[in-house]
PDB file of N, CA and C in Angstrom:
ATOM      1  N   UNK A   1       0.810  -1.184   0.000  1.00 59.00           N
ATOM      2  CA  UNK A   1       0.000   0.000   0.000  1.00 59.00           C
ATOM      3  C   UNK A   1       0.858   1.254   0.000  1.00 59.00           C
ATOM      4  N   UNK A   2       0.237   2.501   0.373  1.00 58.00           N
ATOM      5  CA  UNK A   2       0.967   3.539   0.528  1.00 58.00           C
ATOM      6  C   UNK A   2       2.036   3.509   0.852  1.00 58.00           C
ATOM      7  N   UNK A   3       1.868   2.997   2.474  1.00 58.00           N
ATOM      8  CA  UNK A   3       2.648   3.607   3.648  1.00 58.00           C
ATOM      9  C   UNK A   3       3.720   2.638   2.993  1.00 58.00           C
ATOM     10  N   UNK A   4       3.774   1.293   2.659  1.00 63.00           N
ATOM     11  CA  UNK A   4       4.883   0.457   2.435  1.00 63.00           C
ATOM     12  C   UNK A   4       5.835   1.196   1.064  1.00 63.00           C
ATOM     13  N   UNK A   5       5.336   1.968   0.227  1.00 59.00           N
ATOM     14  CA  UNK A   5       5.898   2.444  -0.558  1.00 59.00           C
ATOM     15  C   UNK A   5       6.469   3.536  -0.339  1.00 59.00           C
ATOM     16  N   UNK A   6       5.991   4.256   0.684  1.00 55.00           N
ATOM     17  CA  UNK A   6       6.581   5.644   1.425  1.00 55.00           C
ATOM     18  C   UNK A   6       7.692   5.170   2.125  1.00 55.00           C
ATOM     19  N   UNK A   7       7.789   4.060   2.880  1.00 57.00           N
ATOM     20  CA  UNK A   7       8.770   3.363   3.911  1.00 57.00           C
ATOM     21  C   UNK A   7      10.196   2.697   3.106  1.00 57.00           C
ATOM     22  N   UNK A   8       9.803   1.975   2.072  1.00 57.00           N
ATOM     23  CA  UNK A   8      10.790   1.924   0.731  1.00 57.00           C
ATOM     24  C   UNK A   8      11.721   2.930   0.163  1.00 57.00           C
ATOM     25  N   UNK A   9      10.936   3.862  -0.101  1.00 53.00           N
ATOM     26  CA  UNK A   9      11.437   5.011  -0.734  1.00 53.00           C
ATOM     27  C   UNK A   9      12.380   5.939   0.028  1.00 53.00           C
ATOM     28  N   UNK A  10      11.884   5.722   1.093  1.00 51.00           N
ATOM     29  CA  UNK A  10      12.353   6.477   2.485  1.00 51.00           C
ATOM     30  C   UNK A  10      13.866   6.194   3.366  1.00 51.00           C
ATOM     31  N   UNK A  11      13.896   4.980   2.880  1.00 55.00           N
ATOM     32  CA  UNK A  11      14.508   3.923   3.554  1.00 55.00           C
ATOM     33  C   UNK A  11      16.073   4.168   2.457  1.00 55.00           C
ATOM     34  N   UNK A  12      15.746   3.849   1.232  1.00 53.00           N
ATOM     35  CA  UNK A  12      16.885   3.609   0.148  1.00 53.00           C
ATOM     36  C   UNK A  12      17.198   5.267  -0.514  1.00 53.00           C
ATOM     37  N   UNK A  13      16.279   6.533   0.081  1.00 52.00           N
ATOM     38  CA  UNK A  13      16.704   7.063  -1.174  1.00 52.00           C
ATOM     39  C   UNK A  13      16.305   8.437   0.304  1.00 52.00           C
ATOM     40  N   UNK A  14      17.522   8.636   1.016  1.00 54.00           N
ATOM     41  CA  UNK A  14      17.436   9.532   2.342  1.00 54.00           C
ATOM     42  C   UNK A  14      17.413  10.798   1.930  1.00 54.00           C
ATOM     43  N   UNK A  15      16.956  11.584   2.607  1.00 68.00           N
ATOM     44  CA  UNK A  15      17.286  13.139   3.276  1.00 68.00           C
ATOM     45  C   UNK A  15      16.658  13.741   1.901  1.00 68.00           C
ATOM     46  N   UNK A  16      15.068  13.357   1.436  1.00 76.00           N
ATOM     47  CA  UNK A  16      14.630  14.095   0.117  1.00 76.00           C
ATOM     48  C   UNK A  16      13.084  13.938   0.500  1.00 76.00           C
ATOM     49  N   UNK A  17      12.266  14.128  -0.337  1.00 77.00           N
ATOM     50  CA  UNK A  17      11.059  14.116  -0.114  1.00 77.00           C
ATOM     51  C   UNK A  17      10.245  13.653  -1.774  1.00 77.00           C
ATOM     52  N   UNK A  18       9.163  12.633  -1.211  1.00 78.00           N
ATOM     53  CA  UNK A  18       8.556  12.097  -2.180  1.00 78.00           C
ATOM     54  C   UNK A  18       6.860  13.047  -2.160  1.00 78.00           C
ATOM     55  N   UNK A  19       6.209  12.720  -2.948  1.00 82.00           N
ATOM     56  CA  UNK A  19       5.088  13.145  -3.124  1.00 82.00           C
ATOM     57  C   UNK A  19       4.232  11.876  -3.885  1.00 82.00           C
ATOM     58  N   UNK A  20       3.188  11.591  -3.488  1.00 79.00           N
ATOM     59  CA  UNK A  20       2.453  10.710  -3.996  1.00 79.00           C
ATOM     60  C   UNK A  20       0.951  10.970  -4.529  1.00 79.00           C
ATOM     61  N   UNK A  21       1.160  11.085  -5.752  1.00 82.00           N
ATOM     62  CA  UNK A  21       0.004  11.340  -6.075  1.00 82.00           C
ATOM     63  C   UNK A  21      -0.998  10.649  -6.461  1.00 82.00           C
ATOM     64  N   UNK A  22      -2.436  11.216  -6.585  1.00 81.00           N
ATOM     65  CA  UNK A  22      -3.812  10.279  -6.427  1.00 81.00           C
ATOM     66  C   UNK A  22      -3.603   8.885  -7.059  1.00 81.00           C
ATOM     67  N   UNK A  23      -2.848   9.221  -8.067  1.00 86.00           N
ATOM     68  CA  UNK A  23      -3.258   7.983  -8.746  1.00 86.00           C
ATOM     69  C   UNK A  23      -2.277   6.613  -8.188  1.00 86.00           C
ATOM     70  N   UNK A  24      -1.317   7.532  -7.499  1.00 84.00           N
ATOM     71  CA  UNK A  24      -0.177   6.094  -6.688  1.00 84.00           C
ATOM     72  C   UNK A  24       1.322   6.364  -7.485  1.00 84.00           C
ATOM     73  N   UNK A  25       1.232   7.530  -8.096  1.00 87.00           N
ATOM     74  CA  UNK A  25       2.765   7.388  -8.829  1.00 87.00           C
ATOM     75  C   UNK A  25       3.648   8.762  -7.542  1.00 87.00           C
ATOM     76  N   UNK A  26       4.968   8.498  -8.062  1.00 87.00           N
ATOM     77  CA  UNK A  26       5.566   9.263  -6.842  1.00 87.00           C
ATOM     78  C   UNK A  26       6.546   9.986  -7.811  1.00 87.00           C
ATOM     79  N   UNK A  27       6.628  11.447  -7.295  1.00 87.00           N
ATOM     80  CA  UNK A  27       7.518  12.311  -7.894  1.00 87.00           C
ATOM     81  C   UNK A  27       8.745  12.302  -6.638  1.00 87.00           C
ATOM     82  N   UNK A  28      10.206  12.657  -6.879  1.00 87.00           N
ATOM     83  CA  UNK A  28      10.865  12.793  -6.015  1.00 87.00           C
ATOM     84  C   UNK A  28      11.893  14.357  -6.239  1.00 87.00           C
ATOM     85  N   UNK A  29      12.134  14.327  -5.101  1.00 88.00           N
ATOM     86  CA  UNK A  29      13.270  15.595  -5.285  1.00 88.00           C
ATOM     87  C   UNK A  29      14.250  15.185  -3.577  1.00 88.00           C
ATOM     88  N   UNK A  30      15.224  15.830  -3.889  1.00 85.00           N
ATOM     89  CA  UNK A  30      16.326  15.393  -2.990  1.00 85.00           C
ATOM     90  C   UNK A  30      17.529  17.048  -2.568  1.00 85.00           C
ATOM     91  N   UNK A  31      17.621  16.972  -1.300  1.00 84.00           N
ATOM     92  CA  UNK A  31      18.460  18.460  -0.686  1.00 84.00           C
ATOM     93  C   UNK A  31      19.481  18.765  -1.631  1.00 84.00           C
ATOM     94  N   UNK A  32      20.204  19.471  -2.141  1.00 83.00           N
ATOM     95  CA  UNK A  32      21.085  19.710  -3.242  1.00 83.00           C
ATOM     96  C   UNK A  32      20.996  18.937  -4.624  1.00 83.00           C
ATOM     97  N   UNK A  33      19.706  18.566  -5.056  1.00 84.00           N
ATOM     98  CA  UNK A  33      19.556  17.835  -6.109  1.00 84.00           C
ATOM     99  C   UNK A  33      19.760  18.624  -7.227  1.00 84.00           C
ATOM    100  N   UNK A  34      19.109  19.665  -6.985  1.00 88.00           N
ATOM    101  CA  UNK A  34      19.148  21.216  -8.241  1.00 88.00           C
ATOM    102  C   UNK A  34      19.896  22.312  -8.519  1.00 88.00           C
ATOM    103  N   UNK A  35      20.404  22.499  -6.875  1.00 86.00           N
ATOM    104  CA  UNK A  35      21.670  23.822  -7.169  1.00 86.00           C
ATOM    105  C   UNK A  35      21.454  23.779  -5.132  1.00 86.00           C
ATOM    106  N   UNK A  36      22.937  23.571  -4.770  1.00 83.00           N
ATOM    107  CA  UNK A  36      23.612  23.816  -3.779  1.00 83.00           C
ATOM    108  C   UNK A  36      22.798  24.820  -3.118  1.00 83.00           C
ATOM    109  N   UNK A  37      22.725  24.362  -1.621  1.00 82.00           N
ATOM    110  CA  UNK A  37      21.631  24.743  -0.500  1.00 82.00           C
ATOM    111  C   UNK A  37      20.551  24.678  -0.332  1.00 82.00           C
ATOM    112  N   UNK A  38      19.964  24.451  -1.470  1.00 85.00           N
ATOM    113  CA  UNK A  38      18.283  24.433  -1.814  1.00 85.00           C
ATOM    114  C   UNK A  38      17.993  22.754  -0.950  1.00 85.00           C
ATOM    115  N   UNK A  39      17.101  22.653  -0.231  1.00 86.00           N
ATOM    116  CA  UNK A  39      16.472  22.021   0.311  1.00 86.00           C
ATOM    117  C   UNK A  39      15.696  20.839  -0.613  1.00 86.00           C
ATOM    118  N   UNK A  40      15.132  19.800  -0.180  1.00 86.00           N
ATOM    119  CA  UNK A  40      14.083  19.143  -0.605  1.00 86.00           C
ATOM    120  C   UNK A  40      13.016  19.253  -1.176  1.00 86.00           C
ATOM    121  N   UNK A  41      12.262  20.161  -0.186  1.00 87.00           N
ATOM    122  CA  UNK A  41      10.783  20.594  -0.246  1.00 87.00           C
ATOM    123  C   UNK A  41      10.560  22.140  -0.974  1.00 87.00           C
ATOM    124  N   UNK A  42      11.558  22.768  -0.719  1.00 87.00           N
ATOM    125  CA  UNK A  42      12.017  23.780  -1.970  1.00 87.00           C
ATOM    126  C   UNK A  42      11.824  23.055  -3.816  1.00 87.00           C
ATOM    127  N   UNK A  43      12.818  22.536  -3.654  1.00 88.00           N
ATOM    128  CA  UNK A  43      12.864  21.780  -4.952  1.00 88.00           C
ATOM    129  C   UNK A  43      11.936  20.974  -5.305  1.00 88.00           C
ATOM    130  N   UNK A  44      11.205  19.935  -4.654  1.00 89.00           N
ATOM    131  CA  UNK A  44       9.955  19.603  -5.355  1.00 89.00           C
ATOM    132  C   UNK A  44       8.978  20.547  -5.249  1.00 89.00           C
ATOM    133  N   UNK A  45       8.931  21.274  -4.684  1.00 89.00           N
ATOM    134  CA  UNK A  45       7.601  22.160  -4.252  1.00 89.00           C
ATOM    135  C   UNK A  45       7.365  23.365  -5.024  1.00 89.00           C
ATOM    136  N   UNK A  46       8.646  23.805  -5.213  1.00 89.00           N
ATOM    137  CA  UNK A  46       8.668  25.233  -5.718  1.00 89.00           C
ATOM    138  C   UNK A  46       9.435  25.173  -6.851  1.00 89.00           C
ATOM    139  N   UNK A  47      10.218  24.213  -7.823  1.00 91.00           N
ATOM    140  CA  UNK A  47      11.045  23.588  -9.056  1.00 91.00           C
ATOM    141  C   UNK A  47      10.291  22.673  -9.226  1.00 91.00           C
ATOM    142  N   UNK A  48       9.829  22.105  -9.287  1.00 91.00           N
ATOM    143  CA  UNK A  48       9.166  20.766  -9.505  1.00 91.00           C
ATOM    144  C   UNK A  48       7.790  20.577  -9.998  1.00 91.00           C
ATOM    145  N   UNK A  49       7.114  20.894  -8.968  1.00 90.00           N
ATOM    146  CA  UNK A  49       5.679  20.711  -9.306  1.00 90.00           C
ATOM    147  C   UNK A  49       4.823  22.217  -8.659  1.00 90.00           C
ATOM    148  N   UNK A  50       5.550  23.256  -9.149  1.00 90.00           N
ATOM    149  CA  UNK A  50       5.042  24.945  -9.190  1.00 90.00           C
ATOM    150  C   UNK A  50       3.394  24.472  -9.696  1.00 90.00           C
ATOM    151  N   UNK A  51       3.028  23.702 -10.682  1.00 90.00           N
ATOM    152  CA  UNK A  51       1.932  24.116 -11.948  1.00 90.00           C
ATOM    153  C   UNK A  51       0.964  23.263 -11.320  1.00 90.00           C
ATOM    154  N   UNK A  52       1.312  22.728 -10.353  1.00 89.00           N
ATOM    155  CA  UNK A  52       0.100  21.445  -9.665  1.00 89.00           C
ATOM    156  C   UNK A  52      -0.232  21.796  -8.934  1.00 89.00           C
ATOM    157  N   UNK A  53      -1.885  21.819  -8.696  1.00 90.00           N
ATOM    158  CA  UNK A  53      -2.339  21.327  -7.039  1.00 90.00           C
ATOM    159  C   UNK A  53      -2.382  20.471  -6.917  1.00 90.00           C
ATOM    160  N   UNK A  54      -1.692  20.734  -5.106  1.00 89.00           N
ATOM    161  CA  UNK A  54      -1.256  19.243  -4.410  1.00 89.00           C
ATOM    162  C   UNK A  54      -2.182  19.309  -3.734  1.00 89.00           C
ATOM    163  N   UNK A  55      -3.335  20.536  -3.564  1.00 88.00           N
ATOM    164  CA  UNK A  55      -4.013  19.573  -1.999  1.00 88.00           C
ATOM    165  C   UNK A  55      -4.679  18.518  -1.976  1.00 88.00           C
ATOM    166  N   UNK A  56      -4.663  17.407  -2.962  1.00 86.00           N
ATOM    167  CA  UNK A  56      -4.871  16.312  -2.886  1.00 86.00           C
ATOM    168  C   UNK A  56      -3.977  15.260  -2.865  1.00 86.00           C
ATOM    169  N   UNK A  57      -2.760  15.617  -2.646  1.00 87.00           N
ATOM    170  CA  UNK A  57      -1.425  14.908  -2.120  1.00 87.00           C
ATOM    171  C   UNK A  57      -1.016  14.688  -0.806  1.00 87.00           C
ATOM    172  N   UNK A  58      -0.383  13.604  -0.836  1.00 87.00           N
ATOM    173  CA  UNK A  58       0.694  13.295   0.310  1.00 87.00           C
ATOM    174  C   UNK A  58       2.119  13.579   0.291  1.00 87.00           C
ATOM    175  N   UNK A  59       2.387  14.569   1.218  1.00 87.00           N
ATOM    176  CA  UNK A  59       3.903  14.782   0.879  1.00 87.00           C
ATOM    177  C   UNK A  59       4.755  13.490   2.509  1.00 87.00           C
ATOM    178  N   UNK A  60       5.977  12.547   1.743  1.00 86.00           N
ATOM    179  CA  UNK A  60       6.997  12.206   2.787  1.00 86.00           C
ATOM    180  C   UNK A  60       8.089  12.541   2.451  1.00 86.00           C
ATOM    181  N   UNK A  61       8.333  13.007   4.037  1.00 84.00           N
ATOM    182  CA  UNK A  61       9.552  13.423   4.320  1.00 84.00           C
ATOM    183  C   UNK A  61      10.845  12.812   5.138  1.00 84.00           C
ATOM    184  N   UNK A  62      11.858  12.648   4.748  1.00 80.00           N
ATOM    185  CA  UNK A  62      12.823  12.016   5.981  1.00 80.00           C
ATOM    186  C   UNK A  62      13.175  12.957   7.088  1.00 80.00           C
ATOM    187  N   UNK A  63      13.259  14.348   6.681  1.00 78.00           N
ATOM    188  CA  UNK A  63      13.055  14.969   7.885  1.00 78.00           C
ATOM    189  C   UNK A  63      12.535  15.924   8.346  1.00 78.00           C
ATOM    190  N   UNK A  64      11.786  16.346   9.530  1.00 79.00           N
ATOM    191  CA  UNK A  64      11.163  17.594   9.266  1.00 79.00           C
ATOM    192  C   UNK A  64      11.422  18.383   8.825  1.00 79.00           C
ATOM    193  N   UNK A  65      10.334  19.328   8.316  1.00 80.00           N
ATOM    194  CA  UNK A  65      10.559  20.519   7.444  1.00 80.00           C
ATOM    195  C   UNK A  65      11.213  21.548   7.671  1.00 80.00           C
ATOM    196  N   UNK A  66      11.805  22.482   7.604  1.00 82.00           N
ATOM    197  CA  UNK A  66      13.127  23.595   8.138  1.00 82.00           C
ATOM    198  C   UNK A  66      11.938  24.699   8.522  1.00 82.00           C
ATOM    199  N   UNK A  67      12.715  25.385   9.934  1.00 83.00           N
ATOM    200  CA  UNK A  67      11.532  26.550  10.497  1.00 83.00           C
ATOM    201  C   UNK A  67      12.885  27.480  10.666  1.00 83.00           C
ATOM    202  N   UNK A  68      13.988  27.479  10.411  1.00 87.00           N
ATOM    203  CA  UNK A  68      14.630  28.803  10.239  1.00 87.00           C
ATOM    204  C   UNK A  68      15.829  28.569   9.284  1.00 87.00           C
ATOM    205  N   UNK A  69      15.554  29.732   8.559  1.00 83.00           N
ATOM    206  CA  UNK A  69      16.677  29.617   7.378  1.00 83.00           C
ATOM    207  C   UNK A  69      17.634  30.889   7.506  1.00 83.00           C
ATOM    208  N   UNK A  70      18.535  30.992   6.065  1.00 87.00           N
ATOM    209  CA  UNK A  70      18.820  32.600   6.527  1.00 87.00           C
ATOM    210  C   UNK A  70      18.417  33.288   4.988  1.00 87.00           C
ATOM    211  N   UNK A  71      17.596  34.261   5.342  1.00 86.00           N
ATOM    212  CA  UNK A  71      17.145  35.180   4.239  1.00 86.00           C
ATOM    213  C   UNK A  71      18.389  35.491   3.279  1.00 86.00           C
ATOM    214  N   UNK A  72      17.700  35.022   1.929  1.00 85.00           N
ATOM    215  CA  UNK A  72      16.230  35.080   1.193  1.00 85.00           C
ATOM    216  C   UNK A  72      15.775  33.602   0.963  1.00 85.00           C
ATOM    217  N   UNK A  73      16.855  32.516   1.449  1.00 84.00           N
ATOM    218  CA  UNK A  73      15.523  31.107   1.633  1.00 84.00           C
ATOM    219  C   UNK A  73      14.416  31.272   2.148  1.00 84.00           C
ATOM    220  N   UNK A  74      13.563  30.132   1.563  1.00 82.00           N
ATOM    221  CA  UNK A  74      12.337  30.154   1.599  1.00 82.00           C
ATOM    222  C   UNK A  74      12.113  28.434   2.519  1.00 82.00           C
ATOM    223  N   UNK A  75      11.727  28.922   3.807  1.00 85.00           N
ATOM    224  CA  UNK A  75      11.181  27.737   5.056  1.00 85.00           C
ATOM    225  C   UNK A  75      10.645  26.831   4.534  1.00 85.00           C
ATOM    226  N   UNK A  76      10.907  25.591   4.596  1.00 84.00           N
ATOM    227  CA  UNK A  76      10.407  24.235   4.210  1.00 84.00           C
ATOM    228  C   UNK A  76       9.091  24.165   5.143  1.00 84.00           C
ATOM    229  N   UNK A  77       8.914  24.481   5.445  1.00 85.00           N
ATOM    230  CA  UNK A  77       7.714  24.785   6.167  1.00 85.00           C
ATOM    231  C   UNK A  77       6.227  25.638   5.632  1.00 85.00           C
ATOM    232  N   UNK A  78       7.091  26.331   5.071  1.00 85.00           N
ATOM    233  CA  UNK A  78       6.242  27.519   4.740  1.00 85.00           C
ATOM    234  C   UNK A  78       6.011  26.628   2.804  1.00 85.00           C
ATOM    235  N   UNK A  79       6.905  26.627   2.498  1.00 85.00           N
ATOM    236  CA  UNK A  79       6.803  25.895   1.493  1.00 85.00           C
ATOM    237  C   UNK A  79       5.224  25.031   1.720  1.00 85.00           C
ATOM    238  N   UNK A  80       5.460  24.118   1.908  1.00 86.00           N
ATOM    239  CA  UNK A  80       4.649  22.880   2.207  1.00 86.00           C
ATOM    240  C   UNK A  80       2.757  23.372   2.741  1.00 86.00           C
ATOM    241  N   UNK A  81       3.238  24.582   3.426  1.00 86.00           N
ATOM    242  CA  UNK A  81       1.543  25.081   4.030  1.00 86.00           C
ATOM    243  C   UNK A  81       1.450  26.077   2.771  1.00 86.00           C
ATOM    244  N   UNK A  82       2.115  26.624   1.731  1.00 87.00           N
ATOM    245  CA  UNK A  82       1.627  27.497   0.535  1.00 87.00           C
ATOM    246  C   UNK A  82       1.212  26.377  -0.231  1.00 87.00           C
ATOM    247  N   UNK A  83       1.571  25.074  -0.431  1.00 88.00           N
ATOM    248  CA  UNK A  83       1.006  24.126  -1.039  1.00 88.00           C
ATOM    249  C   UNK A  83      -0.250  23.489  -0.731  1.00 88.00           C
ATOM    250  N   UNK A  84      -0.517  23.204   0.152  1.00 88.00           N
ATOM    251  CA  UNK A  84      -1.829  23.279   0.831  1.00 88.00           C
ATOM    252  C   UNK A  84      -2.057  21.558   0.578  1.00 88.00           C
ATOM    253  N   UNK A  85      -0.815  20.839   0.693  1.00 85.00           N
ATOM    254  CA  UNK A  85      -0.585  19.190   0.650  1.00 85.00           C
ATOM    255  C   UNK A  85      -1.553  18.841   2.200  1.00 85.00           C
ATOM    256  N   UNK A  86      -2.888  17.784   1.381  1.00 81.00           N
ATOM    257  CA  UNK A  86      -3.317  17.027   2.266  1.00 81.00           C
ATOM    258  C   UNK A  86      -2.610  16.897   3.628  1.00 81.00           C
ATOM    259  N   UNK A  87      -1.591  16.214   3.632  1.00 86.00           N
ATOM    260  CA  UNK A  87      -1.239  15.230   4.797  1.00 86.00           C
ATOM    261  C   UNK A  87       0.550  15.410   4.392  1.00 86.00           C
ATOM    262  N   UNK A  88       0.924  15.529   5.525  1.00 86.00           N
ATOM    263  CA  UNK A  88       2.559  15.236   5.192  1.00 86.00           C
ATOM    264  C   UNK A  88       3.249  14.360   6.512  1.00 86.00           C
ATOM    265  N   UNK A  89       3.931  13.292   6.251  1.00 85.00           N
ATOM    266  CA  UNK A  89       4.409  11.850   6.809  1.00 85.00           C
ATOM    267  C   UNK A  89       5.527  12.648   6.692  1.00 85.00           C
ATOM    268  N   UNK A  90       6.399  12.870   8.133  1.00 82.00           N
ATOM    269  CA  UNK A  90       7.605  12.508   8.510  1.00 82.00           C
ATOM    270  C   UNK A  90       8.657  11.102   9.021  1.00 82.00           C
ATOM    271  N   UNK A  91       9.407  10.896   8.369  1.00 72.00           N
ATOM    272  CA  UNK A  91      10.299   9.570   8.946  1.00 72.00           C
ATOM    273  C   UNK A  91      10.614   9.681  10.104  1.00 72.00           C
TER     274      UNK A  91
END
């Protein structure tokens, strides 16, 4: 099910964040995947899937979301509640 595919993913492919969408397919993005410092949830959220609504998504995460950065990053946190993602699973 889900959760076993969230726990997989989670497990082999660390410190990034998946998204699962309705239909069961999973987008991924990973902390320095795109350009040095950029976060996870930055990069899928805000590079990635800008053109989608997620609030019918599940976002997992391996780790919680970031609540202080240093300006002009943008809070993994804040990220994730402008997305307005259903439900978000921390590891």
């Amino acid at each position: 099910g889900i959760l076993r595919t969230a726990t997989y993913y989670s497990r082999y492919m660390p410190f990034g964040n998946k998204v699962l969408f309705p239909d069961g397919t999973i987008k991924n993005a990973y902390k320095v995947e795109l350009r040095e410092g950029d976060h996870a949830e930055y990069t899928l959220l805000e590079r990635k899937l800008f053109h989608k609504n997620l609030e019918e998504f599940v976002l997992f995460t391996t780790l919680e979301s970031c609540v202080k950065r240093n300006p002009p990053k943008v809070l993994c946190c804040r990220s994730t509640s402008h997305a307005r993602i259903k439900k978000i699973l921390s590891a």
